[in-house]
Amino acid sequence: MSQNDILLSVENLSTYFDTDDGTAKAVQDVSFDIAHGKTFAIVGESGCGKSVTAMSIMQLIPSPPGEIVSGKISFIGEDLLALGEKKMRKIRGNKITMIFQEPMTSLNPVHTIGEQITEAICLHQKKAITHARQIASEMLEKVGIADPAQRLNEYPHQLSGGMRQRVMIAMAISCKPTLLIADEPTTALDVTIQAQILDLLDELQKTEDMSILLITHDLGVVAERADDVAVMYASQIVEKTDCKSLFSETLHPYTKGLLQSLPQLGTDEKRLYTIGGNVPEPLNFPLGCKFHPRCSLGSKSQICQTREPSLKEVKPGHHVACWFAEGYKDERAKK
Amino acid sequence: MKKITKQKDWGVSYGQLVKQQFFKGLFNRISLSFVMLLFVFAIAAPLVANDKPYAIQIDGQWEFPLFAALTANDYSVFLAAIVAVVLFFLFRRNSKKVDPFLRPSIMWRQAVICSVVLFAGIVTFQILIPKKLNATDYKFMLETGRATNAVFAPVPYGYARTDIKLRHLPPSAQHWMGTDDVGSDVFCRLLHGSRVSLSVGFVAVGISSVIGIFVGAMMGYFGGKVDFIGMRLVEIMMAVPTFFLIITIVAFFPRSLLNIMIIIGITGWTGNARFIRAEFFKLRGQDFVQAAISLSLPLRSILFRHMLPNGIAPVLVNITFGVAGAIFIEAALSFLGFGVAPPTPSWGQMLSLSLSTTGRFFWWLTLFPGMAIFLTVTAYNLVGEGLRDAIDPKLRKAV
Amino acid sequence: MQTNQQKLLNVENLKVWFPVRRGLFRKTVGHIRAVDGVSFDIAQGKTLGLVGESGCGKTTAARSIINLIPATSGRVRFDGRNIAKAGRKELHKIRREISIIFQDPYSSLNPRMTVGSIIGEPLKVHNIASGSELTDRVESLLKRVGLSPAHINRYPHEFSGGQRQRIGIARALCLEPKLVICDEPVSALDVSIQSQIMNLLKDLQDEFGLTYLFIAHDLAVVEFVSDFVAVMYLGKIVESASAEEIYKNPLHPYTKMLLSAIPSPQPERRTKSGFVAGEIPSPSNPPSGCPFHPRCPLADAHCAAQIPSLEPKADGNNHFVACWKSSAAK
């Protein structure tokens, strides 16, 4: 992609948390670019640092204990990390908005839907309250909620989980953001509702012309919705490419393992492929390549146990961090 | 002892985590040490403050009047203290040496042996040690030269001494905290009085927490009609002004320490019952309780092994505050003259003596018992506060 | 449904209704029909998968089988014994032969007990083992589910989600049950851990001849582990067939909708799931007629008026469906 197309660029982002037992490196040296009008997905298992990455972009990391120790996040040419809290507040919730996993807790139960949506509109767009209400009802209509004027006066507990997520999305797009961060937007929802919400996001992306940073653990969702993907494991990106080649030319053994371990409908498997072991904890990462104890390729190899591979471009647009990946070999031979 | 696992494989229990968290606080450590010091003094009061000498030579013959004068109750308290210390060290050793998987049965056996020893000891003391009055004035014997070489306790006065000549003496080298209206040494009475305060706190809260936990557990687990009846009972108890009820009841029954403990105990269980009920309601739906039911574990185990340890935390905090409250109620009762019968000393009763019938104000009679009550109640409250912070889930990772 | 093999569990017309009480005198004004007339069999050594979205009553149905939630009506026969009519002693005995694996590995283990006592206590109180035999049994169970015997003295909070689920499985197996109810055992786990647990469950089934009632909302997971699948919607079974058949030849529009909603990890098969619409209604106020008709693209006036019953498909392939529009019911 050309330089002009890039909306958000994250470079070498590292976010650490101080705990009683030491420093937890939740995000380590993460870099990626999100293009205009595209969906960029970060996929990974719990604790891999995908949500912390999103929170770092929004600068919602609670500090202390958290701290963004290094990196650069440029959003339309501006370095977000250099902005003060005051300026950041103008961007957060306005240019960049976020929807969360848990639609049950992300709405305030004591205020009506209308109050909550109009508050955001009044704050960021400096509109009069009556005008804001009108915008709010238009937004609800846009996210597919029937009878929006009526719904504005309802409280969150009167809505189902899918409806609440729609309201969250309405709130998020009410300020016409250029980037929507969706942190596991459908994990708490049923499959049929998930499909509807994902369709809605797709449609809104086109009509509102925004980019989406989709954070998920579900490779199926990635395959269906994303343009570019980064796979995170143990606080780092291990593979980054466009969606098609991630699934057709998988390079990293972790990604391969994840794909193979999914049960496929309509196939007659007797056993599933498994990645052995457990997801390591940020306080207790293994030495060398962080995946090597669970890896079929590298568990016995000296280099995997001692040296950490960095993310390198092995094919045009396809980055991977594995000593044994195709195209990575030359590099290793030199050393 | 067979060990299944190495020590490094032993997990950290919730209790240990709470302990670690609790001991992080300086004030927690100070107040806990203060409470423990109080206990030591209360237990050892007859050894520290007594008008009988440890040893004395009368007509060339060595005698040990202090030990001879101790009652069966005193010896029972000493034995209980020794058993408690032994149990404490046994349990501490267990937690370091014995494999946790095998530990419960071993600890159970140790506890049973210790309580049998304690029970047998108390019974023997009550049978073997006769009640006798020893009114011999050993100091007078020393002065007359009949006795020599006496070793007295650090506070060589009895708590029931009456000597009109020595009344209302201000603090001095002989009487560190002065004397009261009948000439007793205030420090001596303070030490003996701590037994009343601490035992009231302990026994009364013991009674109230056993009743509270049992009723609360039943209400929370069974719900429905049991809960309805239990809650009405709780509401009735809470509607009655406790202090006036206690005063009324105390007026009807003989003035004994045991009665006061029981009355404070059976009026104070409602808070615990409500805490436990709320916790059990929450736990009842948890999967691990459902799992216990589905494995057809006995009800006793489900209630007291699976649910209680998970719901006990707020009650533990309430208990420490309850001890402080019970001490306070006892002091107030004694101050009003409904407490233990004289000459048995208690802090509240001592406080009431500061205003004599002549209207003169003796500051040492207010200051020292008042400080004793204040410091003890504060220490217990600080321990409770520290415990509450230590079990606060916000301070720790999910356990 | 499966007549040729020995039925271990037979559920007939199971109903679990919760009364809705209102007003000063707590009058019962209606019922939440969480489970409304569910029937199924499970043959010895087989797996029945129960699929449905949240709120469809699948968990309630499973828990009422062992009377954790009392059934309003219906008959549950386990190994020839009627559970609903069982006395306290009989129920205790039956519960030892049926165990549950729970969804949430965090709330399903007692945080105040060590792994050893979580697994060992049932063995102890039922006088199955004690002393060194108990230790051996617990250790071998831990090994069997893929944990180290050295973990016996750890507490649940020291384990990851997948390891906790293994502890839950060991506890479920400790009394050597005949039937294991797996209540969404993998849906709270990470993708790479899910496959480990599903393989483990399959291995254990082969090794101990276990029968599973496997509850999940994920059709792909259910299809992998099950021999037979029943799809639930709003307290009723709307379709049931063998796992292969239900995927290849779904008859009920709801099953079709579920299948089309599953995102598949193959970008070239990317499709718009325009067919998926609506939300599951509240069971306290179910729609008239076929419960699915407000979301169904095929529904007509007849569907809104009459409740279809679960009827076998014409070709007798053990395929049942409750839909007026399918060829089966006419």
Coordinates of C-alpha atoms in Angstrom, one line a residue, chain A residues 44-46 160-163 166 189-196 198-199 202-203 206 217-227 243-244 247-248 254 258-259 261-267 269-279 281 294, chain C residues 52-55 158-160 162-163 166 189-200 202-203 217-221 223-224 244 247-248 254 257-274 276-280 295:
Chain A
G44 CA -4.7 -14.4 18.9
E45 CA -5.6 -16.3 22.1
S46 CA -6.4 -14.8 25.4
S160 CA -31.1 -8.1 24.2
G161 CA -27.4 -8.7 23.9
G162 CA -27.4 -8.3 20.1
M163 CA -29.5 -5.0 20.4
R166 CA -26.0 -2.5 18.0
L189 CA -23.0 -13.2 21.2
D190 CA -24.7 -16.2 19.6
V191 CA -23.6 -17.3 16.1
T192 CA -26.7 -16.0 14.3
I193 CA -26.4 -12.6 16.1
Q194 CA -22.6 -12.6 15.4
A195 CA -23.3 -13.0 11.7
Q196 CA -25.8 -10.1 11.8
L198 CA -20.5 -8.6 11.4
D199 CA -22.7 -7.9 8.3
D202 CA -19.3 -4.6 6.8
E203 CA -22.1 -2.4 5.5
K206 CA -18.7 1.0 3.2
H217 CA -9.7 -15.0 18.6
D218 CA -11.9 -16.6 15.9
L219 CA -10.1 -17.4 12.7
G220 CA -13.4 -18.0 11.0
V221 CA -14.4 -14.4 11.6
V222 CA -11.0 -13.2 10.3
A223 CA -11.4 -15.3 7.2
E224 CA -14.8 -13.9 6.5
R225 CA -14.3 -10.2 7.3
A226 CA -10.6 -9.1 7.3
D227 CA -8.5 -7.6 4.6
C243 CA -6.1 -12.4 4.6
K244 CA -6.0 -14.7 1.6
F247 CA -5.0 -19.1 4.9
S248 CA -3.6 -20.3 1.7
Y254 CA 1.5 -21.5 15.3
L258 CA -4.5 -23.0 14.9
L259 CA -6.0 -23.6 11.5
S261 CA -7.0 -27.6 15.2
L262 CA -10.4 -26.1 14.2
P263 CA -13.1 -28.7 13.8
Q264 CA -14.4 -28.4 10.2
L265 CA -18.0 -28.9 9.4
G266 CA -18.8 -31.7 7.0
T267 CA -15.4 -33.5 7.4
E269 CA -12.1 -36.4 11.3
K270 CA -11.6 -38.8 14.1
R271 CA -9.1 -36.6 15.9
L272 CA -8.2 -33.0 15.8
Y273 CA -4.7 -31.7 15.4
T274 CA -3.5 -30.2 18.6
I275 CA -0.9 -27.7 19.6
G276 CA 0.5 -29.2 22.8
G277 CA 1.1 -27.3 26.0
N278 CA -0.4 -24.1 27.3
V279 CA -0.4 -20.4 26.4
E281 CA 2.0 -16.2 30.8
R294 CA 4.8 -26.0 21.8
Chain C
G52 CA -28.7 -24.2 20.4
E53 CA -28.2 -20.6 21.1
S54 CA -28.1 -19.1 24.6
G55 CA -31.4 -19.2 26.2
E158 CA -2.4 -21.7 39.9
F159 CA -3.6 -23.2 36.6
S160 CA -4.6 -21.9 33.2
G162 CA -7.3 -25.5 29.8
Q163 CA -5.6 -27.1 32.8
R166 CA -8.7 -31.0 32.7
L189 CA -11.3 -22.1 26.1
D190 CA -8.7 -20.8 23.7
V191 CA -8.7 -22.2 20.2
S192 CA -5.5 -24.2 20.6
I193 CA -6.8 -25.6 23.9
Q194 CA -10.2 -26.5 22.6
S195 CA -8.8 -29.2 20.3
Q196 CA -6.8 -30.7 23.1
I197 CA -9.8 -31.0 25.3
M198 CA -12.0 -32.4 22.6
N199 CA -9.4 -35.0 21.7
L200 CA -9.1 -35.9 25.4
K202 CA -12.9 -38.6 22.7
D203 CA -10.0 -40.7 24.0
H217 CA -23.6 -23.7 20.8
D218 CA -21.0 -24.3 18.2
L219 CA -22.2 -26.7 15.5
A220 CA -18.7 -27.5 14.2
V221 CA -17.7 -28.7 17.7
E223 CA -20.5 -32.3 14.8
F224 CA -17.0 -33.4 15.6
E244 CA -23.4 -36.5 9.3
Y247 CA -24.8 -31.2 8.2
K248 CA -25.4 -32.7 4.8
Y254 CA -33.3 -22.9 11.9
M257 CA -29.6 -20.6 9.6
L258 CA -27.2 -21.9 12.2
L259 CA -25.0 -23.6 9.6
S260 CA -24.9 -20.5 7.4
A261 CA -24.0 -18.3 10.3
I262 CA -20.8 -20.2 11.3
P263 CA -17.8 -18.3 9.9
S264 CA -15.7 -20.7 8.0
P265 CA -11.9 -20.3 8.1
Q266 CA -11.6 -20.3 4.3
P267 CA -11.6 -16.8 2.8
E268 CA -12.5 -18.1 -0.7
R269 CA -15.8 -19.4 0.7
R270 CA -16.7 -15.9 1.9
T271 CA -20.5 -15.4 1.7
K272 CA -22.9 -12.9 2.9
S273 CA -25.1 -14.4 5.5
G274 CA -28.2 -12.4 4.5
V276 CA -29.6 -14.9 9.1
A277 CA -32.2 -12.5 10.7
G278 CA -33.9 -11.8 14.0
E279 CA -33.2 -12.8 17.6
I280 CA -34.3 -15.6 19.8
R295 CA -37.5 -15.4 12.1

